[in-house]
PDB file of C-alpha atoms in Angstrom:
ATOM      1  CA  SER A   8      66.336 -26.377  57.018  1.00  0.00           C
ATOM      2  CA  ASP A   9      67.301 -26.798  60.405  1.00  0.00           C
ATOM      3  CA  PRO A  10      65.829 -28.811  61.968  1.00  0.00           C
ATOM      4  CA  ARG A  11      65.529 -31.511  59.417  1.00  0.00           C
ATOM      5  CA  LYS A  12      61.988 -32.088  58.273  1.00  0.00           C
ATOM      6  CA  ILE A  13      60.868 -35.400  57.125  1.00  0.00           C
ATOM      7  CA  TRP A  14      57.560 -35.587  55.084  1.00  0.00           C
ATOM      8  CA  ALA A  15      55.601 -38.893  54.860  1.00  0.00           C
ATOM      9  CA  LEU A  16      52.861 -39.571  52.467  1.00  0.00           C
ATOM     10  CA  ILE A  17      50.245 -42.390  53.780  1.00  0.00           C
ATOM     11  CA  SER A  18      47.318 -43.447  51.230  1.00  0.00           C
ATOM     12  CA  TYR A  19      44.065 -44.839  52.865  1.00  0.00           C
ATOM     13  CA  PRO A  20      41.845 -46.608  50.635  1.00  0.00           C
ATOM     14  CA  ASN A  21      38.675 -45.460  52.491  1.00  0.00           C
ATOM     15  CA  ALA A  22      37.939 -43.296  55.985  1.00  0.00           C
ATOM     16  CA  ALA A  23      37.448 -46.978  57.944  1.00  0.00           C
ATOM     17  CA  THR A  24      40.762 -47.987  57.123  1.00  0.00           C
ATOM     18  CA  TYR A  25      42.494 -44.282  58.622  1.00  0.00           C
ATOM     19  CA  MET A  26      40.065 -44.637  61.984  1.00  0.00           C
ATOM     20  CA  GLN A  27      41.549 -48.025  62.382  1.00  0.00           C
ATOM     21  CA  ALA A  28      45.072 -46.845  61.623  1.00  0.00           C
ATOM     22  CA  GLN A  29      44.566 -44.583  64.546  1.00  0.00           C
ATOM     23  CA  ASN A  30      43.902 -47.338  67.128  1.00  0.00           C
ATOM     24  CA  LEU A  31      46.817 -49.786  66.964  1.00  0.00           C
ATOM     25  CA  GLN A  32      46.944 -50.219  70.838  1.00  0.00           C
ATOM     26  CA  SER A  33      45.062 -53.672  70.553  1.00  0.00           C
ATOM     27  CA  ASP A  34      47.642 -54.679  67.684  1.00  0.00           C
ATOM     28  CA  THR A  35      49.846 -56.923  69.539  1.00  0.00           C
ATOM     29  CA  LYS A  36      52.759 -56.917  66.702  1.00  0.00           C
ATOM     30  CA  TYR A  37      52.126 -53.175  66.690  1.00  0.00           C
ATOM     31  CA  VAL A  38      52.441 -52.837  70.267  1.00  0.00           C
ATOM     32  CA  ALA A  39      55.722 -54.916  70.199  1.00  0.00           C
ATOM     33  CA  ALA A  40      57.466 -53.214  67.434  1.00  0.00           C
ATOM     34  CA  ALA A  41      56.663 -49.745  69.337  1.00  0.00           C
ATOM     35  CA  LYS A  42      58.233 -50.795  72.775  1.00  0.00           C
ATOM     36  CA  ALA A  43      61.583 -49.372  72.059  1.00  0.00           C
ATOM     37  CA  TYR A  44      60.213 -46.257  70.758  1.00  0.00           C
ATOM     38  CA  ASP A  45      57.560 -45.611  73.415  1.00  0.00           C
ATOM     39  CA  ALA A  46      60.510 -45.976  75.468  1.00  0.00           C
ATOM     40  CA  ILE A  47      62.331 -43.054  74.166  1.00  0.00           C
ATOM     41  CA  GLN A  48      63.756 -40.307  76.887  1.00  0.00           C
ATOM     42  CA  VAL A  49      62.506 -37.030  77.508  1.00  0.00           C
ATOM     43  CA  ASP A  50      66.099 -35.971  77.265  1.00  0.00           C
ATOM     44  CA  LYS A  51      66.470 -37.887  73.618  1.00  0.00           C
ATOM     45  CA  PRO A  52      63.327 -37.285  71.795  1.00  0.00           C
ATOM     46  CA  ALA A  53      62.766 -38.617  68.545  1.00  0.00           C
ATOM     47  CA  TYR A  54      61.201 -35.422  67.105  1.00  0.00           C
ATOM     48  CA  THR A  55      60.293 -31.976  68.233  1.00  0.00           C
ATOM     49  CA  ARG A  56      56.880 -31.996  67.232  1.00  0.00           C
ATOM     50  CA  PHE A  57      54.534 -33.325  63.794  1.00  0.00           C
ATOM     51  CA  GLU A  58      51.824 -31.966  61.914  1.00  0.00           C
ATOM     52  CA  SER A  59      49.443 -33.950  60.099  1.00  0.00           C
ATOM     53  CA  SER A  60      47.034 -33.271  57.364  1.00  0.00           C
ATOM     54  CA  LEU A  61      43.691 -35.366  56.126  1.00  0.00           C
ATOM     55  CA  LEU A  62      43.374 -34.877  52.429  1.00  0.00           C
ATOM     56  CA  LEU A  63      40.011 -35.970  50.346  1.00  0.00           C
ATOM     57  CA  ALA A  64      41.122 -37.277  46.510  1.00  0.00           C
ATOM     58  CA  PHE A  65      40.089 -35.029  44.058  1.00  0.00           C
ATOM     59  CA  GLY A  66      37.368 -36.909  41.315  1.00  0.00           C
ATOM     60  CA  GLY A  67      39.671 -36.004  38.368  1.00  0.00           C
ATOM     61  CA  GLN A  68      42.357 -38.072  40.238  1.00  0.00           C
ATOM     62  CA  PRO A  69      40.931 -40.325  42.946  1.00  0.00           C
ATOM     63  CA  LYS A  70      44.334 -42.520  43.445  1.00  0.00           C
ATOM     64  CA  MET A  71      47.847 -41.770  43.984  1.00  0.00           C
ATOM     65  CA  LEU A  72      50.052 -42.305  40.877  1.00  0.00           C
ATOM     66  CA  ASP A  73      53.606 -43.664  41.428  1.00  0.00           C
ATOM     67  CA  PRO A  74      56.437 -41.434  40.909  1.00  0.00           C
ATOM     68  CA  ILE A  75      57.910 -41.214  37.411  1.00  0.00           C
ATOM     69  CA  GLU A  76      61.284 -43.097  36.847  1.00  0.00           C
ATOM     70  CA  GLY A  77      63.978 -41.056  38.268  1.00  0.00           C
ATOM     71  CA  ALA A  78      62.113 -38.763  40.356  1.00  0.00           C
ATOM     72  CA  GLY A  79      64.418 -36.445  42.122  1.00  0.00           C
ATOM     73  CA  LEU A  80      62.460 -33.712  43.119  1.00  0.00           C
ATOM     74  CA  PHE A  81      59.015 -33.285  44.361  1.00  0.00           C
ATOM     75  CA  GLU A  82      56.852 -30.228  44.673  1.00  0.00           C
ATOM     76  CA  LEU A  83      54.499 -30.159  47.201  1.00  0.00           C
ATOM     77  CA  ARG A  84      51.649 -27.086  46.131  1.00  0.00           C
ATOM     78  CA  ILE A  85      49.013 -25.687  48.494  1.00  0.00           C
ATOM     79  CA  TYR A  86      46.633 -23.739  46.986  1.00  0.00           C
ATOM     80  CA  GLU A  87      44.527 -21.257  49.719  1.00  0.00           C
ATOM     81  CA  GLY A  88      41.538 -20.047  48.835  1.00  0.00           C
ATOM     82  CA  TYR A  89      39.745 -17.088  50.629  1.00  0.00           C
ATOM     83  CA  SER A  90      36.448 -19.215  51.229  1.00  0.00           C
ATOM     84  CA  GLU A  91      35.277 -22.707  50.833  1.00  0.00           C
ATOM     85  CA  ASP A  92      33.446 -21.721  47.688  1.00  0.00           C
ATOM     86  CA  ALA A  93      36.600 -20.322  46.251  1.00  0.00           C
ATOM     87  CA  VAL A  94      38.543 -23.702  46.857  1.00  0.00           C
ATOM     88  CA  ARG A  95      35.683 -25.969  45.518  1.00  0.00           C
ATOM     89  CA  ARG A  96      35.680 -23.802  42.375  1.00  0.00           C
ATOM     90  CA  LYS A  97      39.261 -24.454  41.987  1.00  0.00           C
ATOM     91  CA  ILE A  98      38.924 -28.085  42.509  1.00  0.00           C
ATOM     92  CA  ALA A  99      36.278 -28.035  39.845  1.00  0.00           C
ATOM     93  CA  MET A 100      38.993 -26.407  37.504  1.00  0.00           C
ATOM     94  CA  PHE A 101      41.039 -29.318  38.186  1.00  0.00           C
ATOM     95  CA  ASP A 102      39.001 -31.796  37.861  1.00  0.00           C
ATOM     96  CA  ASN A 103      37.400 -30.759  34.736  1.00  0.00           C
ATOM     97  CA  GLU A 104      40.214 -29.296  32.688  1.00  0.00           C
ATOM     98  CA  GLU A 105      43.369 -28.602  34.224  1.00  0.00           C
ATOM     99  CA  ILE A 106      44.499 -32.369  35.281  1.00  0.00           C
ATOM    100  CA  GLU A 107      44.333 -33.084  31.768  1.00  0.00           C
ATOM    101  CA  LEU A 108      46.435 -30.223  30.649  1.00  0.00           C
ATOM    102  CA  PHE A 109      48.892 -31.175  33.352  1.00  0.00           C
ATOM    103  CA  HIS A 110      49.780 -34.520  31.551  1.00  0.00           C
ATOM    104  CA  LYS A 111      49.588 -32.730  28.004  1.00  0.00           C
ATOM    105  CA  VAL A 112      52.660 -30.662  29.191  1.00  0.00           C
ATOM    106  CA  GLY A 113      54.427 -33.137  31.162  1.00  0.00           C
ATOM    107  CA  LEU A 114      53.159 -31.984  34.843  1.00  0.00           C
ATOM    108  CA  ARG A 115      53.280 -35.511  36.383  1.00  0.00           C
ATOM    109  CA  PRO A 116      51.072 -35.360  39.566  1.00  0.00           C
ATOM    110  CA  VAL A 117      51.196 -37.664  42.417  1.00  0.00           C
ATOM    111  CA  PHE A 118      48.090 -36.811  44.310  1.00  0.00           C
ATOM    112  CA  PHE A 119      45.434 -33.773  44.575  1.00  0.00           C
ATOM    113  CA  GLY A 120      43.590 -33.424  47.812  1.00  0.00           C
ATOM    114  CA  ASP A 121      41.025 -30.996  49.179  1.00  0.00           C
ATOM    115  CA  MET A 122      42.315 -30.543  52.846  1.00  0.00           C
ATOM    116  CA  LEU A 123      39.520 -31.542  55.492  1.00  0.00           C
ATOM    117  CA  VAL A 124      41.761 -31.024  58.306  1.00  0.00           C
ATOM    118  CA  GLY A 125      45.010 -29.401  58.772  1.00  0.00           C
ATOM    119  CA  PRO A 126      46.856 -25.896  58.436  1.00  0.00           C
ATOM    120  CA  HIS A 127      46.067 -23.241  55.940  1.00  0.00           C
ATOM    121  CA  ARG A 128      42.288 -24.053  55.351  1.00  0.00           C
ATOM    122  CA  PRO A 129      40.465 -23.509  53.105  1.00  0.00           C
ATOM    123  CA  CYS A 130      42.937 -25.113  50.667  1.00  0.00           C
ATOM    124  CA  LEU A 131      43.572 -27.764  48.110  1.00  0.00           C
ATOM    125  CA  VAL A 132      47.082 -29.834  48.026  1.00  0.00           C
ATOM    126  CA  TYR A 133      48.961 -31.535  45.390  1.00  0.00           C
ATOM    127  CA  MET A 134      52.024 -33.104  44.525  1.00  0.00           C
ATOM    128  CA  LEU A 135      53.847 -33.250  41.046  1.00  0.00           C
ATOM    129  CA  ASN A 136      57.306 -35.113  40.629  1.00  0.00           C
ATOM    130  CA  PHE A 137      60.364 -34.193  37.948  1.00  0.00           C
ATOM    131  CA  THR A 138      63.793 -35.581  37.593  1.00  0.00           C
ATOM    132  CA  ASP A 139      65.179 -32.377  38.516  1.00  0.00           C
ATOM    133  CA  MET A 140      64.657 -28.205  38.620  1.00  0.00           C
ATOM    134  CA  GLU A 141      65.209 -27.803  34.928  1.00  0.00           C
ATOM    135  CA  GLN A 142      62.619 -30.360  33.934  1.00  0.00           C
ATOM    136  CA  ARG A 143      60.065 -28.754  36.419  1.00  0.00           C
ATOM    137  CA  ASN A 144      60.903 -25.137  34.950  1.00  0.00           C
ATOM    138  CA  ALA A 145      60.572 -26.370  31.378  1.00  0.00           C
ATOM    139  CA  ASN A 146      57.021 -28.120  32.018  1.00  0.00           C
ATOM    140  CA  TRP A 147      55.729 -25.049  33.821  1.00  0.00           C
ATOM    141  CA  GLY A 148      56.896 -22.944  30.958  1.00  0.00           C
ATOM    142  CA  LYS A 149      54.524 -25.182  28.969  1.00  0.00           C
ATOM    143  CA  PHE A 150      51.807 -25.019  31.044  1.00  0.00           C
ATOM    144  CA  LEU A 151      51.813 -21.222  31.339  1.00  0.00           C
ATOM    145  CA  GLU A 152      52.216 -20.715  27.804  1.00  0.00           C
ATOM    146  CA  HIS A 153      49.591 -23.337  26.424  1.00  0.00           C
ATOM    147  CA  PRO A 154      46.153 -21.967  24.918  1.00  0.00           C
ATOM    148  CA  ASP A 155      43.967 -24.124  27.064  1.00  0.00           C
ATOM    149  CA  TRP A 156      45.664 -22.603  30.413  1.00  0.00           C
ATOM    150  CA  ASN A 157      44.889 -19.003  28.915  1.00  0.00           C
ATOM    151  CA  ALA A 158      41.054 -20.120  28.094  1.00  0.00           C
ATOM    152  CA  MET A 159      40.950 -21.909  31.099  1.00  0.00           C
ATOM    153  CA  LYS A 160      41.958 -19.235  33.712  1.00  0.00           C
ATOM    154  CA  ALA A 161      39.732 -16.666  31.696  1.00  0.00           C
ATOM    155  CA  LYS A 162      36.468 -18.500  32.613  1.00  0.00           C
ATOM    156  CA  PRO A 163      34.229 -16.428  35.339  1.00  0.00           C
ATOM    157  CA  GLU A 164      33.565 -19.342  36.902  1.00  0.00           C
ATOM    158  CA  TYR A 165      37.347 -19.902  37.965  1.00  0.00           C
ATOM    159  CA  ALA A 166      37.846 -16.479  38.597  1.00  0.00           C
ATOM    160  CA  ASN A 167      39.006 -15.533  42.427  1.00  0.00           C
ATOM    161  CA  THR A 168      40.156 -19.148  43.567  1.00  0.00           C
ATOM    162  CA  VAL A 169      43.480 -18.646  45.018  1.00  0.00           C
ATOM    163  CA  SER A 170      44.480 -16.214  47.421  1.00  0.00           C
ATOM    164  CA  ASN A 171      48.416 -17.784  48.186  1.00  0.00           C
ATOM    165  CA  ILE A 172      50.302 -20.387  46.997  1.00  0.00           C
ATOM    166  CA  ARG A 173      52.555 -22.239  48.861  1.00  0.00           C
ATOM    167  CA  LYS A 174      55.551 -23.985  47.161  1.00  0.00           C
ATOM    168  CA  ILE A 175      57.497 -26.800  49.280  1.00  0.00           C
ATOM    169  CA  PHE A 176      59.933 -28.351  47.164  1.00  0.00           C
ATOM    170  CA  LEU A 177      61.335 -32.017  48.243  1.00  0.00           C
ATOM    171  CA  GLU A 178      64.258 -34.604  47.873  1.00  0.00           C
ATOM    172  CA  PRO A 179      63.477 -38.446  48.198  1.00  0.00           C
ATOM    173  CA  MET A 180      65.743 -40.048  50.884  1.00  0.00           C
TER     174      MET A 180
END
């Protein structure tokens, strides 16, 4: 869409490393490398605005996974909950059962995260990757028809956990 959007995903091993990355002005290499960028004039901005989110990885998949070979489509999904408890219960559903089912049916996750800071809270965010839209649709079809999904979604502890789903499709540059 116009204006063009660029998404960047950065994984930090811990909160201390994230905090260090927020204060790079004492790093002489960084300051030197950023000199041209910092000199951008008001009439030629590099961007209009940027938005950031901070996510905490799920216990069921605590590290990002590499994309599949030939990944040409990434699906970023944001599951909004009506309360923090609803999001916690949906995260439990993923951790206890749903992530495993994703792998069984060919839904290949890159990451799962509980949004600590960012828009649409309370929510969780995850990303899947596919070769193309055809593979995406086929694998979601397998998931939705799977008996494990039908049993899982009927459990009372997982009832009313998602009030809105946002889907954003991304292509690698």
